[in-house]
XYZ file of C-alpha atoms in Angstrom:
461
model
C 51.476 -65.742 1.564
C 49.243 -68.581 0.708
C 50.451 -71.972 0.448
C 51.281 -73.754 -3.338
C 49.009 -77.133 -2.769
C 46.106 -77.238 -5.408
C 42.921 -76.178 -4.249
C 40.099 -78.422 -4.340
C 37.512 -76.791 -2.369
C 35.039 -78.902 -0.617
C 36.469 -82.151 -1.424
C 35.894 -85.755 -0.251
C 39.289 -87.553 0.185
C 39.148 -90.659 -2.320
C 40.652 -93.675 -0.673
C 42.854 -95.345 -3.254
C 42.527 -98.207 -4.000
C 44.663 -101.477 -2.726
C 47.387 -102.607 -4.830
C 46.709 -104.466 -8.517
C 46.779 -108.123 -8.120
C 46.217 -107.821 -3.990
C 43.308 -108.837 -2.192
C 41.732 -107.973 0.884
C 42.210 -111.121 3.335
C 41.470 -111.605 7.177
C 44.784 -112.546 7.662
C 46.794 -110.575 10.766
C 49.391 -108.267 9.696
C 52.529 -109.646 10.054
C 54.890 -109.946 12.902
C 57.466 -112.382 14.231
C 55.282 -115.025 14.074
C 53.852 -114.461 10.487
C 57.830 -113.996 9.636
C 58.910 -117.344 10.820
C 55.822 -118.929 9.433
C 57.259 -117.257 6.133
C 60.369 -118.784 6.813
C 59.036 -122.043 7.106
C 56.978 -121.771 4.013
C 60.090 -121.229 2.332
C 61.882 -123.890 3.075
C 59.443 -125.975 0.722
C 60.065 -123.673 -1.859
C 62.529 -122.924 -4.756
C 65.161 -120.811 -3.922
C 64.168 -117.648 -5.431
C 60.953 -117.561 -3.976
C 61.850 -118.478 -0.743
C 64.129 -116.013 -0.727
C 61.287 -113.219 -1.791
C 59.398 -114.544 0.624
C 61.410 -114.132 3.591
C 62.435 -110.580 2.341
C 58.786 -109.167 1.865
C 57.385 -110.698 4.539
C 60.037 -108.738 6.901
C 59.372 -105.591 4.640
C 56.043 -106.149 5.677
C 56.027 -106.758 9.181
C 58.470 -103.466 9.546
C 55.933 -101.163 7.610
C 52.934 -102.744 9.680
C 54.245 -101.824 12.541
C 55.276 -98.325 11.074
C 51.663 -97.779 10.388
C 50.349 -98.292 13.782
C 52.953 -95.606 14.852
C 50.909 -92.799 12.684
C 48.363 -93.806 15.183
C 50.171 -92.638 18.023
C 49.886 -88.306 18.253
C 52.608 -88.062 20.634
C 55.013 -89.491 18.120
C 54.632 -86.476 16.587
C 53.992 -83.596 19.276
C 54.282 -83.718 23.370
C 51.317 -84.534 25.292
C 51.543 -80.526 26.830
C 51.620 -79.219 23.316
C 48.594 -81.169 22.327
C 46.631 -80.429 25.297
C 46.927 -76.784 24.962
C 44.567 -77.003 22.081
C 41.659 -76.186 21.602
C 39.377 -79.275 21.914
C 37.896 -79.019 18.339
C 41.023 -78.377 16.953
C 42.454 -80.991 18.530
C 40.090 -83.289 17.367
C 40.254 -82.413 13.723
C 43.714 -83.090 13.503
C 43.573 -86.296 15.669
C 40.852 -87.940 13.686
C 42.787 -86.651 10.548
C 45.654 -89.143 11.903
C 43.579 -91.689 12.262
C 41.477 -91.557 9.161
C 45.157 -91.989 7.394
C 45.655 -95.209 9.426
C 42.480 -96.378 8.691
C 42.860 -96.399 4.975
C 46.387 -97.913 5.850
C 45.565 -100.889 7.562
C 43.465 -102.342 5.360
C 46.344 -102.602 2.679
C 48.325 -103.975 4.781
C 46.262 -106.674 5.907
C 45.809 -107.466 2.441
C 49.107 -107.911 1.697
C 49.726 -110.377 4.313
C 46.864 -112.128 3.635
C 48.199 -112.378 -0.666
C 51.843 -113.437 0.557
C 50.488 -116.322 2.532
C 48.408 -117.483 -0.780
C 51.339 -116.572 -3.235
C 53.009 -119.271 -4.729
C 55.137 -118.644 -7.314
C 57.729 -115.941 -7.681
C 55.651 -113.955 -9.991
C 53.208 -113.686 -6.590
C 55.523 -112.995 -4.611
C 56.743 -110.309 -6.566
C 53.396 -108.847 -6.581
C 53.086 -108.630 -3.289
C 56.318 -107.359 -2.964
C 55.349 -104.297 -5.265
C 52.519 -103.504 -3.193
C 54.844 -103.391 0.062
C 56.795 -100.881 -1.494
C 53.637 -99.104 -2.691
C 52.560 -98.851 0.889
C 55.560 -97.716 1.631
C 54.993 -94.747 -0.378
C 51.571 -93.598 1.073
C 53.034 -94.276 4.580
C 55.834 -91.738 3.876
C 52.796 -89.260 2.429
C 50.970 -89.759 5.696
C 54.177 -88.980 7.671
C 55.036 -85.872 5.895
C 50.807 -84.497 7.021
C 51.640 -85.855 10.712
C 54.888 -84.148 10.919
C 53.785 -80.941 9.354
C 50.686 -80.375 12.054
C 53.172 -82.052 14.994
C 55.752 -79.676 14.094
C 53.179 -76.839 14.382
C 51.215 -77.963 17.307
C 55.267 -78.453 19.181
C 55.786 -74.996 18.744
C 53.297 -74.182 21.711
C 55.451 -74.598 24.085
C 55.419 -72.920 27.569
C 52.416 -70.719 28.865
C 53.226 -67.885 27.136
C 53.440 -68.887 23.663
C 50.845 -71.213 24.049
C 48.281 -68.445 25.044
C 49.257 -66.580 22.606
C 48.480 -69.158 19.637
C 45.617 -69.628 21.533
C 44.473 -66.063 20.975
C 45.932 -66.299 17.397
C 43.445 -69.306 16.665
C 40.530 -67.301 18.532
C 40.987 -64.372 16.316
C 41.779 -65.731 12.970
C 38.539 -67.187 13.812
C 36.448 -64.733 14.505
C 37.511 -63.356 11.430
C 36.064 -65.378 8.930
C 33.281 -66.027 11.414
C 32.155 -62.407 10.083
C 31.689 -63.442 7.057
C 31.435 -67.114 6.083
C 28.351 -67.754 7.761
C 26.576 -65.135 6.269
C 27.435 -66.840 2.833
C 26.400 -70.165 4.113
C 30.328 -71.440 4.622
C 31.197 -73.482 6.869
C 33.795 -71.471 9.366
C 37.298 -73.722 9.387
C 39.216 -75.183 12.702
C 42.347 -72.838 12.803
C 45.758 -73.681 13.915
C 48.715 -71.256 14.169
C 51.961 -71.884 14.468
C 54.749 -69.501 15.391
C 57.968 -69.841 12.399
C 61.350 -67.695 11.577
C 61.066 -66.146 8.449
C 59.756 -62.556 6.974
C 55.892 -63.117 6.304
C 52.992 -65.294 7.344
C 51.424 -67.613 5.231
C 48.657 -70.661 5.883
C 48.198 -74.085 4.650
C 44.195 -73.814 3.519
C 41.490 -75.994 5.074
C 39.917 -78.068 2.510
C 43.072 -78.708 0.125
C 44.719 -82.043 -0.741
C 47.592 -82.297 1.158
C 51.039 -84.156 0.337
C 48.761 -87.560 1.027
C 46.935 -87.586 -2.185
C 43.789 -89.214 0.083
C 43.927 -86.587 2.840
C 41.871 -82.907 3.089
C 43.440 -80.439 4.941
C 41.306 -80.455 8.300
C 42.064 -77.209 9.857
C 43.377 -73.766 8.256
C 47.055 -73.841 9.393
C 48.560 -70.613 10.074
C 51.829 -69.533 10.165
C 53.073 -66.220 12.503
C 56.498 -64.688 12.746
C 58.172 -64.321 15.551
C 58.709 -60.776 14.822
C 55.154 -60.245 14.718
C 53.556 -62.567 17.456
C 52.727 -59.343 19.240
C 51.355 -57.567 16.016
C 49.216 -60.151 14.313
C 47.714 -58.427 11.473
C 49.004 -60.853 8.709
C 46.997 -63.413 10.645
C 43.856 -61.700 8.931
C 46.063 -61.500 5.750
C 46.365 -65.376 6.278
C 42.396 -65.811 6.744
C 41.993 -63.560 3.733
C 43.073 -66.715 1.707
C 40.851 -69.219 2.870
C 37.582 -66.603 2.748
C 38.290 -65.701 -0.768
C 39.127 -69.577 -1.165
C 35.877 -71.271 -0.084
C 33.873 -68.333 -1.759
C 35.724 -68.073 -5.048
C 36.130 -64.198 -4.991
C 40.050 -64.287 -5.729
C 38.570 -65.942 -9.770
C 36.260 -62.869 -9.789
C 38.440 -60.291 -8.234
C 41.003 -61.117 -11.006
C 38.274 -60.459 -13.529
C 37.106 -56.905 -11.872
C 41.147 -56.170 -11.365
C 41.897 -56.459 -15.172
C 39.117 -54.297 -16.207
C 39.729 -51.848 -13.408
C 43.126 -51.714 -14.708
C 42.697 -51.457 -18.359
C 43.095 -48.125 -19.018
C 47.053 -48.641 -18.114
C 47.373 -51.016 -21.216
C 46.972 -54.850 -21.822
C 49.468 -55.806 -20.369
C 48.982 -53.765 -16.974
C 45.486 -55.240 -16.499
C 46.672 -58.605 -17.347
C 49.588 -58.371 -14.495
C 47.099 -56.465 -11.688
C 45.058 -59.740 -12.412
C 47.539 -61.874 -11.569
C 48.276 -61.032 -7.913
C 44.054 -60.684 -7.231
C 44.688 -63.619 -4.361
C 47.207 -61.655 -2.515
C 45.608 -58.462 -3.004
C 41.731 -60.148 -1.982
C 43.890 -61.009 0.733
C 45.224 -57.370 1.366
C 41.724 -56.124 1.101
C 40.427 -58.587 3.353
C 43.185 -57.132 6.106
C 41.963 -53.628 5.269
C 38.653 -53.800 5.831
C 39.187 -55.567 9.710
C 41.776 -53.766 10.822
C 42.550 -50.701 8.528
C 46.094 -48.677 8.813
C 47.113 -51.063 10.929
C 47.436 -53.693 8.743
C 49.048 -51.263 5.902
C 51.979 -50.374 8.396
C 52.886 -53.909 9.969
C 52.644 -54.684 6.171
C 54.993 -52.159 5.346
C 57.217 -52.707 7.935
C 58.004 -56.491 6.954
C 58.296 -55.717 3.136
C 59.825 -52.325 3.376
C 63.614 -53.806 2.186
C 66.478 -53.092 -0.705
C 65.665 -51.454 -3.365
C 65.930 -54.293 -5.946
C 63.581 -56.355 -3.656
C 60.912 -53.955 -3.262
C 60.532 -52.818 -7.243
C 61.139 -56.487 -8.867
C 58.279 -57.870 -10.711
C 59.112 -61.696 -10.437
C 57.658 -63.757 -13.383
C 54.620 -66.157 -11.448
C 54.922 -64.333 -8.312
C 51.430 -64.157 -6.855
C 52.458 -61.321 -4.608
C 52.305 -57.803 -6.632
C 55.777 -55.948 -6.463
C 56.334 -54.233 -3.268
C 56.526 -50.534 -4.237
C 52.737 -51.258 -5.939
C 51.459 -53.333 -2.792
C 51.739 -50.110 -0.625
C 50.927 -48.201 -2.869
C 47.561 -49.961 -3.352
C 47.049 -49.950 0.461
C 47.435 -46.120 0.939
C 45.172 -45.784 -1.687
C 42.658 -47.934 -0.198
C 43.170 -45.813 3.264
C 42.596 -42.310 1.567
C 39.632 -43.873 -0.580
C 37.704 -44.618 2.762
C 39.128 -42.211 5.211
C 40.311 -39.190 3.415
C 43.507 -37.725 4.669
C 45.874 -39.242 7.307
C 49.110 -40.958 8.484
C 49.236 -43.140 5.072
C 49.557 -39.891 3.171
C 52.926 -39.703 5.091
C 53.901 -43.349 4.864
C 53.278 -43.033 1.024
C 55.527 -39.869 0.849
C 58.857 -41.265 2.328
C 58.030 -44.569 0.081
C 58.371 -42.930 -2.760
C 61.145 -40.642 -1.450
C 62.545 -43.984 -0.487
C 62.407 -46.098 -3.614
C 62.744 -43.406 -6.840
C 61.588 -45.327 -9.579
C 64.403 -42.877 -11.627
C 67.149 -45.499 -10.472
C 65.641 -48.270 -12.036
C 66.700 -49.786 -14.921
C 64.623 -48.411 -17.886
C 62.480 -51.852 -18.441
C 61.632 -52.180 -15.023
C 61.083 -48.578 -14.305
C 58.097 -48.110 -16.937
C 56.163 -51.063 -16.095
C 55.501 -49.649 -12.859
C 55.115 -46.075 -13.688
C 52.283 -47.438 -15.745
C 50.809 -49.821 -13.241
C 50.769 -46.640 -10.722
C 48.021 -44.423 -12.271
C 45.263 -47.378 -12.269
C 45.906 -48.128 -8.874
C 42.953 -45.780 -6.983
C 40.523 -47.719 -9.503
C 41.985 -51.015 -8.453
C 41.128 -49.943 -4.455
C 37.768 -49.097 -5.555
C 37.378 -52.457 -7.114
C 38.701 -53.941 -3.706
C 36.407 -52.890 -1.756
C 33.437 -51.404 -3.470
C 32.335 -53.802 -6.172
C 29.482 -56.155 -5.789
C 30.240 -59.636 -5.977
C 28.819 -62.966 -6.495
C 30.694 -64.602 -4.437
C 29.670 -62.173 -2.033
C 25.648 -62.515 -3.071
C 25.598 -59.497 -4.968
C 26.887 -57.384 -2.328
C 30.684 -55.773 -1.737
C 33.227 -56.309 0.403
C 33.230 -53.080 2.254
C 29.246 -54.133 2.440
C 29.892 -57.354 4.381
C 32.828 -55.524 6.768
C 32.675 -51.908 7.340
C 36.220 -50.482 6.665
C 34.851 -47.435 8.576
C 34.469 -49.483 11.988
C 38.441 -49.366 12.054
C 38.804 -46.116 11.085
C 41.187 -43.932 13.494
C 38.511 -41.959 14.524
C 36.088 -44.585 15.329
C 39.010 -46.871 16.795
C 39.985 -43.980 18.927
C 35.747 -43.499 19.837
C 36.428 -47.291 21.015
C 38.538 -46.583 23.258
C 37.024 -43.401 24.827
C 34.159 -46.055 25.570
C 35.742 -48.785 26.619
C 38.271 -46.500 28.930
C 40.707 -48.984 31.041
C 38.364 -51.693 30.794
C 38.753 -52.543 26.916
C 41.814 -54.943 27.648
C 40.573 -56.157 30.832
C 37.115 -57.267 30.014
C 35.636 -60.375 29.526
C 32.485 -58.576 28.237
C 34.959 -56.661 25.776
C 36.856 -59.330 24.126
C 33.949 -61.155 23.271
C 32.341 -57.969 21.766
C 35.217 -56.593 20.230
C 38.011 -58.545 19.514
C 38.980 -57.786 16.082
C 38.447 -54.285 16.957
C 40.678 -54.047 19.946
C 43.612 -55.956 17.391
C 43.001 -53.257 15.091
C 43.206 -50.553 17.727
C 45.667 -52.451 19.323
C 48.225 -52.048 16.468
C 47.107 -49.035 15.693
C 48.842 -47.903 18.599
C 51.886 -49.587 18.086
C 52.126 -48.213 14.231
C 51.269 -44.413 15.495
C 53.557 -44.469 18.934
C 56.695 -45.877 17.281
C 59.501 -45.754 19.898
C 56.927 -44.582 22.665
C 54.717 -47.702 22.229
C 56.321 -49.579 25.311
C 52.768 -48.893 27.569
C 50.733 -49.956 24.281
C 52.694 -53.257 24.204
C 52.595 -53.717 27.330
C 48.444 -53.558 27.255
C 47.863 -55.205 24.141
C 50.249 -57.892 24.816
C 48.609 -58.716 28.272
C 45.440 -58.579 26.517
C 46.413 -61.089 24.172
C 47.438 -63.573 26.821
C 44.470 -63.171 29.001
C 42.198 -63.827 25.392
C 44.517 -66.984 24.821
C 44.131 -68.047 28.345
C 40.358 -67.387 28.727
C 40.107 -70.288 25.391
């Protein structure tokens, strides 16, 4: 899932402008002494504006000092959760917080140093306007601090925190792979752990709810459910490669004509969802099966939620998001467990009991769909410099066979060593859940590995 902010890739925060009919002055922002001056200003005054006065200049003084509190990162997340960052991250979102009190201040010092000149009501009401104007962009500024504090609190205790820790490493190895290679710039990534169903991240490089502010860091959220079977974390990273490189625009394009042959209005809906299935693909091709059973296994519900085609969903139904996967698994590795998987989902959701509406619009969208994993993974793209997807990350390498030829190799070793997780990381996920989607009920020594793995990777950072 990909968050709903506007993208504007690769752009410089714009810092607004101080209020109309406020200067900038070198006057201090106000406190008890600048109140009591305003007080005694007043008393010389007419009553209305002494009474203005008084008012805004305590307005002030409180919203000053509320600024200066966005300064503060332990406001907003303990001292143990922040440490247990990674330093760059860290950073990122620590100069992020005080960028946003940067632009702050100066607006505030403005205003005090306009209330001390103002004379009149008129300028005092002016001034008064541009208190509650800062009061605004304060509450904007808030709303970013408290979203990353929120996320960086959830790292508490070892355990979990290692375990982000690895989260971060991995999500950024993964666009490491590619993003580089397209002159990108790799993003900072934060994860977070959340309740809920499915993942979803807060891009770097979008505006956030502070119209000024860039998102610093690709924030990540991971279930609970599947802190110990991360796939959806390269889902998640999926977004922002296809973001920064504009493939989910072309993807749409090479979806629709892919699709055509299923009707108008087939190709026009398989375009649609080309962000969530880039992101899909993007899974695929580092981690194979794996990623198309922990995928199943969160969206695999009711009947009515699985086969609903919700107007401006970006997500493609359900039944057709498996669907696509499998196809995407036989396409590169012929014949295997997703054969099965596909045969109980269709035993499992008969499109017969569908209402008649909904039932032909996906018996149409079905027959297109081994063109549409083609198009996934196979077509040259600019975004990609002419090459494909599948040309930039080997769906092969994850293969069952060749994940299995990994860890013949690596023997006991592979989750133990140092030498391993720096060659291999995204492999060893891949094989990693691999094992837990093949062993079912048996997986408790596969856990057991890959979760120690995981927390000696998070620890090692």
């Amino acid at each position: 899932m990909v968050d709903t902010l506007r993208p504007r890739p690769r752009a410089v925060p714009v810092e607004a402008p101080p209020p109309a009919a406020v200067h900038d002055g070198a006057a201090a922002p106000p406190g008890p002494a600048n109140t009591a001056t305003a007080t005694a200003t007043a008393a010389q005054e007419g009553p209305d504006t002494a009474a203005l006065r008084v008012q805004t200049a305590r307005q002030l003084a409180h919203w000053t000092a509320a600024t200066e509190g966005l300064a503060q990162p332990e406001n907003f997340a303990s001292a143990a959760a922040w440490a247990s960052l990674e330093h760059r991250l860290g950073l990122a979102l620590r100069s992020e917080l005080q960028r946003a009190v940067d632009r702050l201040r100066p607006k505030t010092r403005a205003l005090a140093g306009a209330l001390a000149r103002a004379r009149t009501v008129e300028e005092v009401q002016a001034v008064r306007r541009g208190v509650v104007a800062v009061r605004r962009d304060i509450q904007r500024v808030e709303t970013v601090a408290d979203f990353y504090g929120d996320a960086v609190n959830t790292r508490t205790g070892q355990r979990l925190a290692a375990l982000l820790r690895a989260c971060d490493y991995l999500a950024v190895r993964s666009m490491t792979a590619v993003l580089p290679r397209l002159g990108q710039p790799v993003p900072e990534v934060l994860t977070y752990i959340d309740k809920g169903m499915g993942a979803s991240i807060l891009r770097a490089g979008v505006r956030l709810w502070d119209p000024a502010a860039i998102s610093p860091v690709a924030a990540i959220k991971i279930t609970r459910h599947n802190l110990l079977r991360p796939t959806a974390l390269i889902h998640e990273t999926g977004h922002q490669v296809a973001f920064q490189l504009g493939w989910n625009e072309e993807l749409a394009r090479a979806l629709h004509t892919a699709a055509r042959p299923g009707g108008e209005d087939v190709a026009d809906a398989w375009a649609r969802w080309a962000q969530e299935i880039a992101a899909d693909a993007y899974a695929f091709a580092h981690t194979g099966y794996a990623a198309l059973a922990a995928l199943h296994d969160v969206i695999a519900g009711p009947p009515q939620a699985v086969t609903t085609i919700l107007v401006g969903d970006p997500h493609p139904p359900a039944y057709l998001r498996v669907l696509l996967s499998t196809a995407m698994c036989r396409d590169w590795y012929g014949s295997g467990p997703w054969d099965d998987m596909e045969r109980a989902w269709l035993r499992s959701y008969p499109l017969d009991d569908l209402p008649t509406e909904r039932r032909d619009a996906l018996r149409r969208a079905v027959p297109v769909i081994p063109r549409l994993a083609r198009a996934c993974l196979r077509q040259s793209a600019s975004a990609f410099r002419g090459r494909s997807l599948a040309e930039l990350l080997d769906p092969g390498r994850v293969s069952p066979g060749e994940l299995a030829a990994l860890a013949r190799r690596g023997g006991p070793a592979l989750y133990t060593s140092d030498y391993w997780a720096d060659a291999e990381p995204l492999r060893i996920l891949a094989l990693g859940c691999l094992r837990l989607s093949l062993d079912g009920p048996d997986a408790q020594q596969a856990r057991a590995e890959f979760e120690n793995w995981l927390l000696a990777l998070g620890r090692k950072g």
